[in-house]
Tab-separated table of C-alpha atoms in Angstrom:
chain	number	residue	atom	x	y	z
A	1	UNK	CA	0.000	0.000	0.000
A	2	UNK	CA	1.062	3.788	0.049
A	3	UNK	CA	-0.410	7.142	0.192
A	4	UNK	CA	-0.843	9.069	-3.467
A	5	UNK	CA	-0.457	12.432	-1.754
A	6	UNK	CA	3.098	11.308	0.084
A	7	UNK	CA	6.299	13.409	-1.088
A	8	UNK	CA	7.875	9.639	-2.102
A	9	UNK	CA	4.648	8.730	-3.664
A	10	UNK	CA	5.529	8.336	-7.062
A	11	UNK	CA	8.601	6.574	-6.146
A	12	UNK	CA	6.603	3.813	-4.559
A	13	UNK	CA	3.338	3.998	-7.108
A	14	UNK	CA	6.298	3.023	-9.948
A	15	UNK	CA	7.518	0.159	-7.632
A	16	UNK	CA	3.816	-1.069	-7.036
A	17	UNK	CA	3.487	-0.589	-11.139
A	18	UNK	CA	5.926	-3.410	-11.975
A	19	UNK	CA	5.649	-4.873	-9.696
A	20	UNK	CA	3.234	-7.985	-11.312
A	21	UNK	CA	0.696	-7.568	-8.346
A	22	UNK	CA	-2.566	-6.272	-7.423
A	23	UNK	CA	-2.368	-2.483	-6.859
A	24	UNK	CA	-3.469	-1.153	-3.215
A	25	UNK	CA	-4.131	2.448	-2.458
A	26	UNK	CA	-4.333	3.638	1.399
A	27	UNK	CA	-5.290	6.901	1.107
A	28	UNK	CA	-8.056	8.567	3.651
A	29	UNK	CA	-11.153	9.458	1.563
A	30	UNK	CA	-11.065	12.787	-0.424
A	31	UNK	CA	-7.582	13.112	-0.630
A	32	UNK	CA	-5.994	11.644	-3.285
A	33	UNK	CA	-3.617	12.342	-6.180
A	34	UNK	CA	-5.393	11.706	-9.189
A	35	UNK	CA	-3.093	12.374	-11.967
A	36	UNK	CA	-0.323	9.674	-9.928
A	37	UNK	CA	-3.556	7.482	-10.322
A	38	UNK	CA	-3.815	7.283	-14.234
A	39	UNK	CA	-0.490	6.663	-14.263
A	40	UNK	CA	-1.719	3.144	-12.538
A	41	UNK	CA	-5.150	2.331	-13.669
A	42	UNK	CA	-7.433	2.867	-16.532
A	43	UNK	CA	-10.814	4.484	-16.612
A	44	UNK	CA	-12.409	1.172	-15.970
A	45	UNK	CA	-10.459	0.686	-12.923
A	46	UNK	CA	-8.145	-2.152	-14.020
A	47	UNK	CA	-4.574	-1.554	-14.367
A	48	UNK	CA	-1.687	-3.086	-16.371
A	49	UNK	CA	-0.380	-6.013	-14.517
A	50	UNK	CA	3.396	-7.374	-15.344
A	51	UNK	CA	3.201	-10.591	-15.994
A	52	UNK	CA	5.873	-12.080	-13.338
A	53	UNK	CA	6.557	-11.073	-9.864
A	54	UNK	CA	9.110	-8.252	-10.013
A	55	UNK	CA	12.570	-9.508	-9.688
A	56	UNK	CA	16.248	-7.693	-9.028
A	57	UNK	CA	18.539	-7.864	-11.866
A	58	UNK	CA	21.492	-10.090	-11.795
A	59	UNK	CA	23.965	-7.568	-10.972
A	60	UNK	CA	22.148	-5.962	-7.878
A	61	UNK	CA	21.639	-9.649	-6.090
A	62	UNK	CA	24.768	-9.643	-4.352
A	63	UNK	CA	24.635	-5.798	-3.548
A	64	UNK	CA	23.193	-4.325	-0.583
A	65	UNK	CA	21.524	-1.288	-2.199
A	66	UNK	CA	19.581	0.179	0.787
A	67	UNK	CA	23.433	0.163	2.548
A	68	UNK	CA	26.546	0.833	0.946
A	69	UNK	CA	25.967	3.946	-0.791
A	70	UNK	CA	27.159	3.064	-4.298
A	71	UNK	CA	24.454	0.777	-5.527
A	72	UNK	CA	21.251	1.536	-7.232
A	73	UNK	CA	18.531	-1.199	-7.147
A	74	UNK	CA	16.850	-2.212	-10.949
A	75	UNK	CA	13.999	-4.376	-10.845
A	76	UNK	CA	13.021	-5.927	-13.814
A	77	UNK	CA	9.611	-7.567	-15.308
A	78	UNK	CA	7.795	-8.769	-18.298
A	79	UNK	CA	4.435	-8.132	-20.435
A	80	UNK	CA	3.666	-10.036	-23.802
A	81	UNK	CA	5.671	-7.476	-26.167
A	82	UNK	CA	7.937	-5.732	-23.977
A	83	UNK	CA	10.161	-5.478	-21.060
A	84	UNK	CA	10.157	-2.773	-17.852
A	85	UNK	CA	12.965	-2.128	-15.941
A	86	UNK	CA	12.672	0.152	-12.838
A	87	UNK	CA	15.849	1.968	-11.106
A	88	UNK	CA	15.870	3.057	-7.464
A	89	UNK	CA	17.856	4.946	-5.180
A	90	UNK	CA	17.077	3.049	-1.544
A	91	UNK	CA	19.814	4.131	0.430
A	92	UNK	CA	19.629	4.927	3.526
A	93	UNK	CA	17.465	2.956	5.411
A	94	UNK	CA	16.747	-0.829	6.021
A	95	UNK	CA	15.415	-3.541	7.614
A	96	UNK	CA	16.846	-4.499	10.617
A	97	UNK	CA	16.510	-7.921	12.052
A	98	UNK	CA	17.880	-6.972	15.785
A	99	UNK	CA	15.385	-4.354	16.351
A	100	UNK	CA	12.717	-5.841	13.907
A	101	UNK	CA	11.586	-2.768	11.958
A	102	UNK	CA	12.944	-0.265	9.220
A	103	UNK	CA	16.187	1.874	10.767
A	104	UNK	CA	17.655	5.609	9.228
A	105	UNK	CA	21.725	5.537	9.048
A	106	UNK	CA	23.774	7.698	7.170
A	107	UNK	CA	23.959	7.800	3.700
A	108	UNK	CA	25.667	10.332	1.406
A	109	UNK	CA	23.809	13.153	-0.220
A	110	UNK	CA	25.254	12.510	-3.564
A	111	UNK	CA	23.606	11.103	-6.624
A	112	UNK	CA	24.752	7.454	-7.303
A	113	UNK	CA	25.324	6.242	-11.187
A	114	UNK	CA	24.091	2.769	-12.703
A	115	UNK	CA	24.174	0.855	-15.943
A	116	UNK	CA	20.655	-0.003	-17.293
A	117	UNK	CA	21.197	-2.609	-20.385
A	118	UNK	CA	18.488	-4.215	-22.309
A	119	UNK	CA	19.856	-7.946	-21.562
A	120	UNK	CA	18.841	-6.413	-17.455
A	121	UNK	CA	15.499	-7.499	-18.887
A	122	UNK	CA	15.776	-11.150	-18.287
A	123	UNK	CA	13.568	-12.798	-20.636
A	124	UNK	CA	13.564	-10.169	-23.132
A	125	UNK	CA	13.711	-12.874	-25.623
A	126	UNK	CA	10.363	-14.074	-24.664
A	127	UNK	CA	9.137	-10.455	-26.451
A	128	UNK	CA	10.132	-10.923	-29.527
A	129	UNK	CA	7.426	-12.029	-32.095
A	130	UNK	CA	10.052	-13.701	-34.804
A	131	UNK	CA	13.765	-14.191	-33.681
A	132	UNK	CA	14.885	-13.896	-36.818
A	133	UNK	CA	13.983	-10.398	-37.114
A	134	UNK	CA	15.714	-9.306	-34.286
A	135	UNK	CA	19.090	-8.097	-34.155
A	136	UNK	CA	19.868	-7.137	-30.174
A	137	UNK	CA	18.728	-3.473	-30.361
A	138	UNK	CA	15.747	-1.830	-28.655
A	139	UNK	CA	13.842	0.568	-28.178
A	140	UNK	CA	14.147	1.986	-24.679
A	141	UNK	CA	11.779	4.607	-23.840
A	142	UNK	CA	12.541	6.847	-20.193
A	143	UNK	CA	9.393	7.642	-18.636
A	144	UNK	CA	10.153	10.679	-16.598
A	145	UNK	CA	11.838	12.942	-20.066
A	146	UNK	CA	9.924	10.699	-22.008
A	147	UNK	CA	13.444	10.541	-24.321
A	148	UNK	CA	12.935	7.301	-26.518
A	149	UNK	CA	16.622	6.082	-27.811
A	150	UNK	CA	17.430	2.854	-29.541
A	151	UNK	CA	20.339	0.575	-27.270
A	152	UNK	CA	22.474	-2.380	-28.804
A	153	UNK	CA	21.473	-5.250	-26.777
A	154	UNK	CA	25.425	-5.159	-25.324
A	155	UNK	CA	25.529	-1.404	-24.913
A	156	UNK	CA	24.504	0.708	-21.671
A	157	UNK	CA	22.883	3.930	-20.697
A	158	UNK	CA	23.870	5.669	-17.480
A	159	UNK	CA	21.108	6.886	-15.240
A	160	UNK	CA	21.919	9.268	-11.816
A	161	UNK	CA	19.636	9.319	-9.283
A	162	UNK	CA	19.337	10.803	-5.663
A	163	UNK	CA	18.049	9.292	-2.844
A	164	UNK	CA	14.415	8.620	-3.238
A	165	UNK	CA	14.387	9.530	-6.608
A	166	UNK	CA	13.262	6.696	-9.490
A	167	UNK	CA	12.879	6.061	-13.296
A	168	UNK	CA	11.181	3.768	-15.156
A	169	UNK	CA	11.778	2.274	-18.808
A	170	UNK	CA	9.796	0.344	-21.229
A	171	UNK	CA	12.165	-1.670	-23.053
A	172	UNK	CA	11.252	-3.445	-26.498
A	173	UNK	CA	12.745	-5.403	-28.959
A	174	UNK	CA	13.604	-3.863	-32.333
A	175	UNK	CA	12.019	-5.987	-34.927
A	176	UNK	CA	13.072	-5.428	-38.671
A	177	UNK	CA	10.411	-6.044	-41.229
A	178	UNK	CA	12.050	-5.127	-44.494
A	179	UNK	CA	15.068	-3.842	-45.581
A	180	UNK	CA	15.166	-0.299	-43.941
A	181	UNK	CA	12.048	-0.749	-41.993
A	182	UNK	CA	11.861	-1.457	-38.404
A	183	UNK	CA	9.337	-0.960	-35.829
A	184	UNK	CA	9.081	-1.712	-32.098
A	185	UNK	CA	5.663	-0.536	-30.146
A	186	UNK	CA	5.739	0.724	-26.283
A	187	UNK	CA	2.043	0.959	-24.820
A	188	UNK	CA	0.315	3.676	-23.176
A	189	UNK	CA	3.654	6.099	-22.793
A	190	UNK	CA	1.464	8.246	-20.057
A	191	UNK	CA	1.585	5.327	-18.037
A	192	UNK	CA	4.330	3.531	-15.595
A	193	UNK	CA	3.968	0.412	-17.171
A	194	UNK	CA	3.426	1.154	-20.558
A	195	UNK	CA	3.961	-2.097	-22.256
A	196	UNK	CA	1.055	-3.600	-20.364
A	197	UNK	CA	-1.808	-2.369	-22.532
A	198	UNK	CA	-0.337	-4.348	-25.809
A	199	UNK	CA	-2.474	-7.092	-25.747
A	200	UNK	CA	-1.675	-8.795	-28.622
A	201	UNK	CA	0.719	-7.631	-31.862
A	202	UNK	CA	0.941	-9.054	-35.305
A	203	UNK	CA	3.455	-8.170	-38.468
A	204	UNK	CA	2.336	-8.297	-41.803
A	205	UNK	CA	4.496	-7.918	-45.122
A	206	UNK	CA	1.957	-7.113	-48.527
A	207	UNK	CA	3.923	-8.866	-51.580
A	208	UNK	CA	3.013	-6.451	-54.286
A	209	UNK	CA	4.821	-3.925	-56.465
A	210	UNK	CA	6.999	-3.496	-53.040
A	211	UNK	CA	7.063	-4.593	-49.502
A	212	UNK	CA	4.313	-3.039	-47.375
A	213	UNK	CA	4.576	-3.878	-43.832
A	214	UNK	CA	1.861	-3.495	-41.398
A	215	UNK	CA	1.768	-3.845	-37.863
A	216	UNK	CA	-1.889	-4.825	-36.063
A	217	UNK	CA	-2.403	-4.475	-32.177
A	218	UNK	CA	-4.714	-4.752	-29.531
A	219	UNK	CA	-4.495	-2.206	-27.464
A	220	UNK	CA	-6.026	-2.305	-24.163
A	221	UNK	CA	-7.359	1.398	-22.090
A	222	UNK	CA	-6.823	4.925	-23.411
A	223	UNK	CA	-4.563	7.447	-23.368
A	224	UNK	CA	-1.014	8.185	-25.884
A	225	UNK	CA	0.343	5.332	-27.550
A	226	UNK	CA	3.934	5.148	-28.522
A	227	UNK	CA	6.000	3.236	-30.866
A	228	UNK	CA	8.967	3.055	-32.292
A	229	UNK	CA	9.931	3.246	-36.195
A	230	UNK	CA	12.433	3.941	-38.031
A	231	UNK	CA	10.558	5.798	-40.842
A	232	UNK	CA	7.310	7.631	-40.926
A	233	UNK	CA	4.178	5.540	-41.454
A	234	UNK	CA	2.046	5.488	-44.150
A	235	UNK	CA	-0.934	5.288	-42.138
A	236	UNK	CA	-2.816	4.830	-39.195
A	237	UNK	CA	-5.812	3.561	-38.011
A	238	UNK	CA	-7.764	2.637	-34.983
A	239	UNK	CA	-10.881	0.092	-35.529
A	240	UNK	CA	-11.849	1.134	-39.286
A	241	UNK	CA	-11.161	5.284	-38.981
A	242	UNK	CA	-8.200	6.699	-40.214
A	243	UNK	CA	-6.449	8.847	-37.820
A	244	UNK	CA	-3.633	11.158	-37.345
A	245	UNK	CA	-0.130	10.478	-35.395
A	246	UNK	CA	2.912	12.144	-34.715
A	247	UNK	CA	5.883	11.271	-36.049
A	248	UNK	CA	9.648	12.317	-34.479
A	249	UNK	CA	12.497	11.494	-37.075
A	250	UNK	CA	15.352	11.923	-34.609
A	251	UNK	CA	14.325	9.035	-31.856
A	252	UNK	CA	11.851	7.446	-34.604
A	253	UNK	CA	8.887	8.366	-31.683
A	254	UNK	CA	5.127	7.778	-33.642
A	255	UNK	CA	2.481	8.523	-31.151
A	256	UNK	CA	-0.825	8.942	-31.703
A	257	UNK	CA	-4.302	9.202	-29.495
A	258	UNK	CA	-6.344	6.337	-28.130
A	259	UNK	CA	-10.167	7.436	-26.945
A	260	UNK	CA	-11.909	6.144	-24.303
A	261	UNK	CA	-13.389	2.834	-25.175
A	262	UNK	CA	-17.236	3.919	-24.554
A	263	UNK	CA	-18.461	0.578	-25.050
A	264	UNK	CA	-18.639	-1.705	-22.098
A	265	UNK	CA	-18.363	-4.991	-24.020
A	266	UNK	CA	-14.797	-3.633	-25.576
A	267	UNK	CA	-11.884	-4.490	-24.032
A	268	UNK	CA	-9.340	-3.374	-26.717
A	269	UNK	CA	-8.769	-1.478	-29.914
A	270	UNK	CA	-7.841	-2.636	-32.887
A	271	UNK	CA	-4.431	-0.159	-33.673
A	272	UNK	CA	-3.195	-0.841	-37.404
A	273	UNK	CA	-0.231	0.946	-38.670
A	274	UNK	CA	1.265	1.136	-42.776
A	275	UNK	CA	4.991	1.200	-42.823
């Protein structure tokens, strides 16, 4: 649980996020943060589960990073098409077993510096829709600038945070569909976990006077949707309407608008995209 108007409460709403469980709020009636609230659930009050419980990455299990003021903690989980990685700056206090409840000690003001890879997602693999398609690279998209760069699966980004201070990325497999064209989708970018609402994704190559891809999605709740390509599409749309999308060259950043679902019976929409 945790409050939504606490000063650390989006540092623990992101933990609860990825965390792959259900989602409790403890805040006294009437007071409550609402835009940290869409960040976790949709208008229909569900919210996008991970799909495993949220595990440390392999090079913070011997660490101790709630103690010895060099280590930042990165917690890692899955959805169907992409991976989230959260990083946290815990020092400072801990658990302690003599006493049998959370203790302050002294930790250094400074900001500490990590690594975030895209092999920290685990199972990344498990993402991708055709292995042959995929090279390494991703698409990593940083939810507090919302900056979207692409990362060899070998390479690293640094990130520098203070104490109590947390980001959260939506990592993806780059998938390339034709010579030239690749495309890699990241949710809902307006929320935490933003990989969560892709409910199920589909590439399609027309044989014609030229290669055509197309990407289909479902796409579950409302909100921005983000994506990665790396050249403008052709076309968008969402059930059978047409609709307009930006398009970023530099990062390769298409997003576009998702309505509220106004039908109770409809669980996702249909996103289709021309390459």
């Amino acid at each position: 649980m945790f409050h939504s108007l606490h000063p650390a409460a989006e540092y623990h709403a992101s933990a609860r996020a990825i965390s792959g469980g259900p989602i409790y709020v403890s805040d006294e009636p009437g007071k409550h943060n609402f835009e940290l609230l869409k960040k976790l659930v949709l208008p229909d009050g569900s919210i996008l589960r991970a799909q495993l419980p949220g595990r440390p990455t392999k090079d913070c299990l011997f660490n101790d990073p709630a103690r010895d003021g060099v280590s930042l903690l990165k917690i890692w989980n899955m959805n169907k098409y992409t991976g989230v990685l959260g990083v946290y700056n815990c020092q400072g206090a801990a658990w302690n077993p003599t006493e049998r409840k959370n203790t302050f000690h002294q930790t250094s003001s400074e900001a500490i510096t990590g690594a975030v890879r895209s092999r920290d997602i685990h199972l990344l693999l498990a993402a991708v829709t055709e292995p042959d398609r995929w090279s390494g690279d991703c698409a990593v998209y940083r939810h507090s600038s919302s900056e979207l760069i692409t990362l060899p699966y070998n390479a690293a980004m640094q990130v520098t945070l203070r104490v109590l201070e947390y980001e959260i990325f939506t990592i993806t497999p780059i998938e390339v569909l034709a010579p030239g064209v690749s495309f890699a989708p990241l949710g809902l970018i307006g929320m935490f976990n933003a990989g969560g609402a892709i409910e199920a994704l589909r590439y399609y190559t027309i044989e014609g006077d030229k290669w055509v891809p197309k990407v289909c999605m479902e796409v579950k709740g409302c909100g921005t949707f983000g994506a990665y390509s790396s050249c403008k599409p052709r076309r968008v749309t969402v059930g059978s309407a047409e609709i307009g999308f930006g398009y970023d060259l530099g990062p390769g950043l298409v997003s576009l608008n998702l309505d509220l679902m106004h039908d109770e019976n409809q669980k996702v929409q249909i996103v289709e995209i021309d390459l």
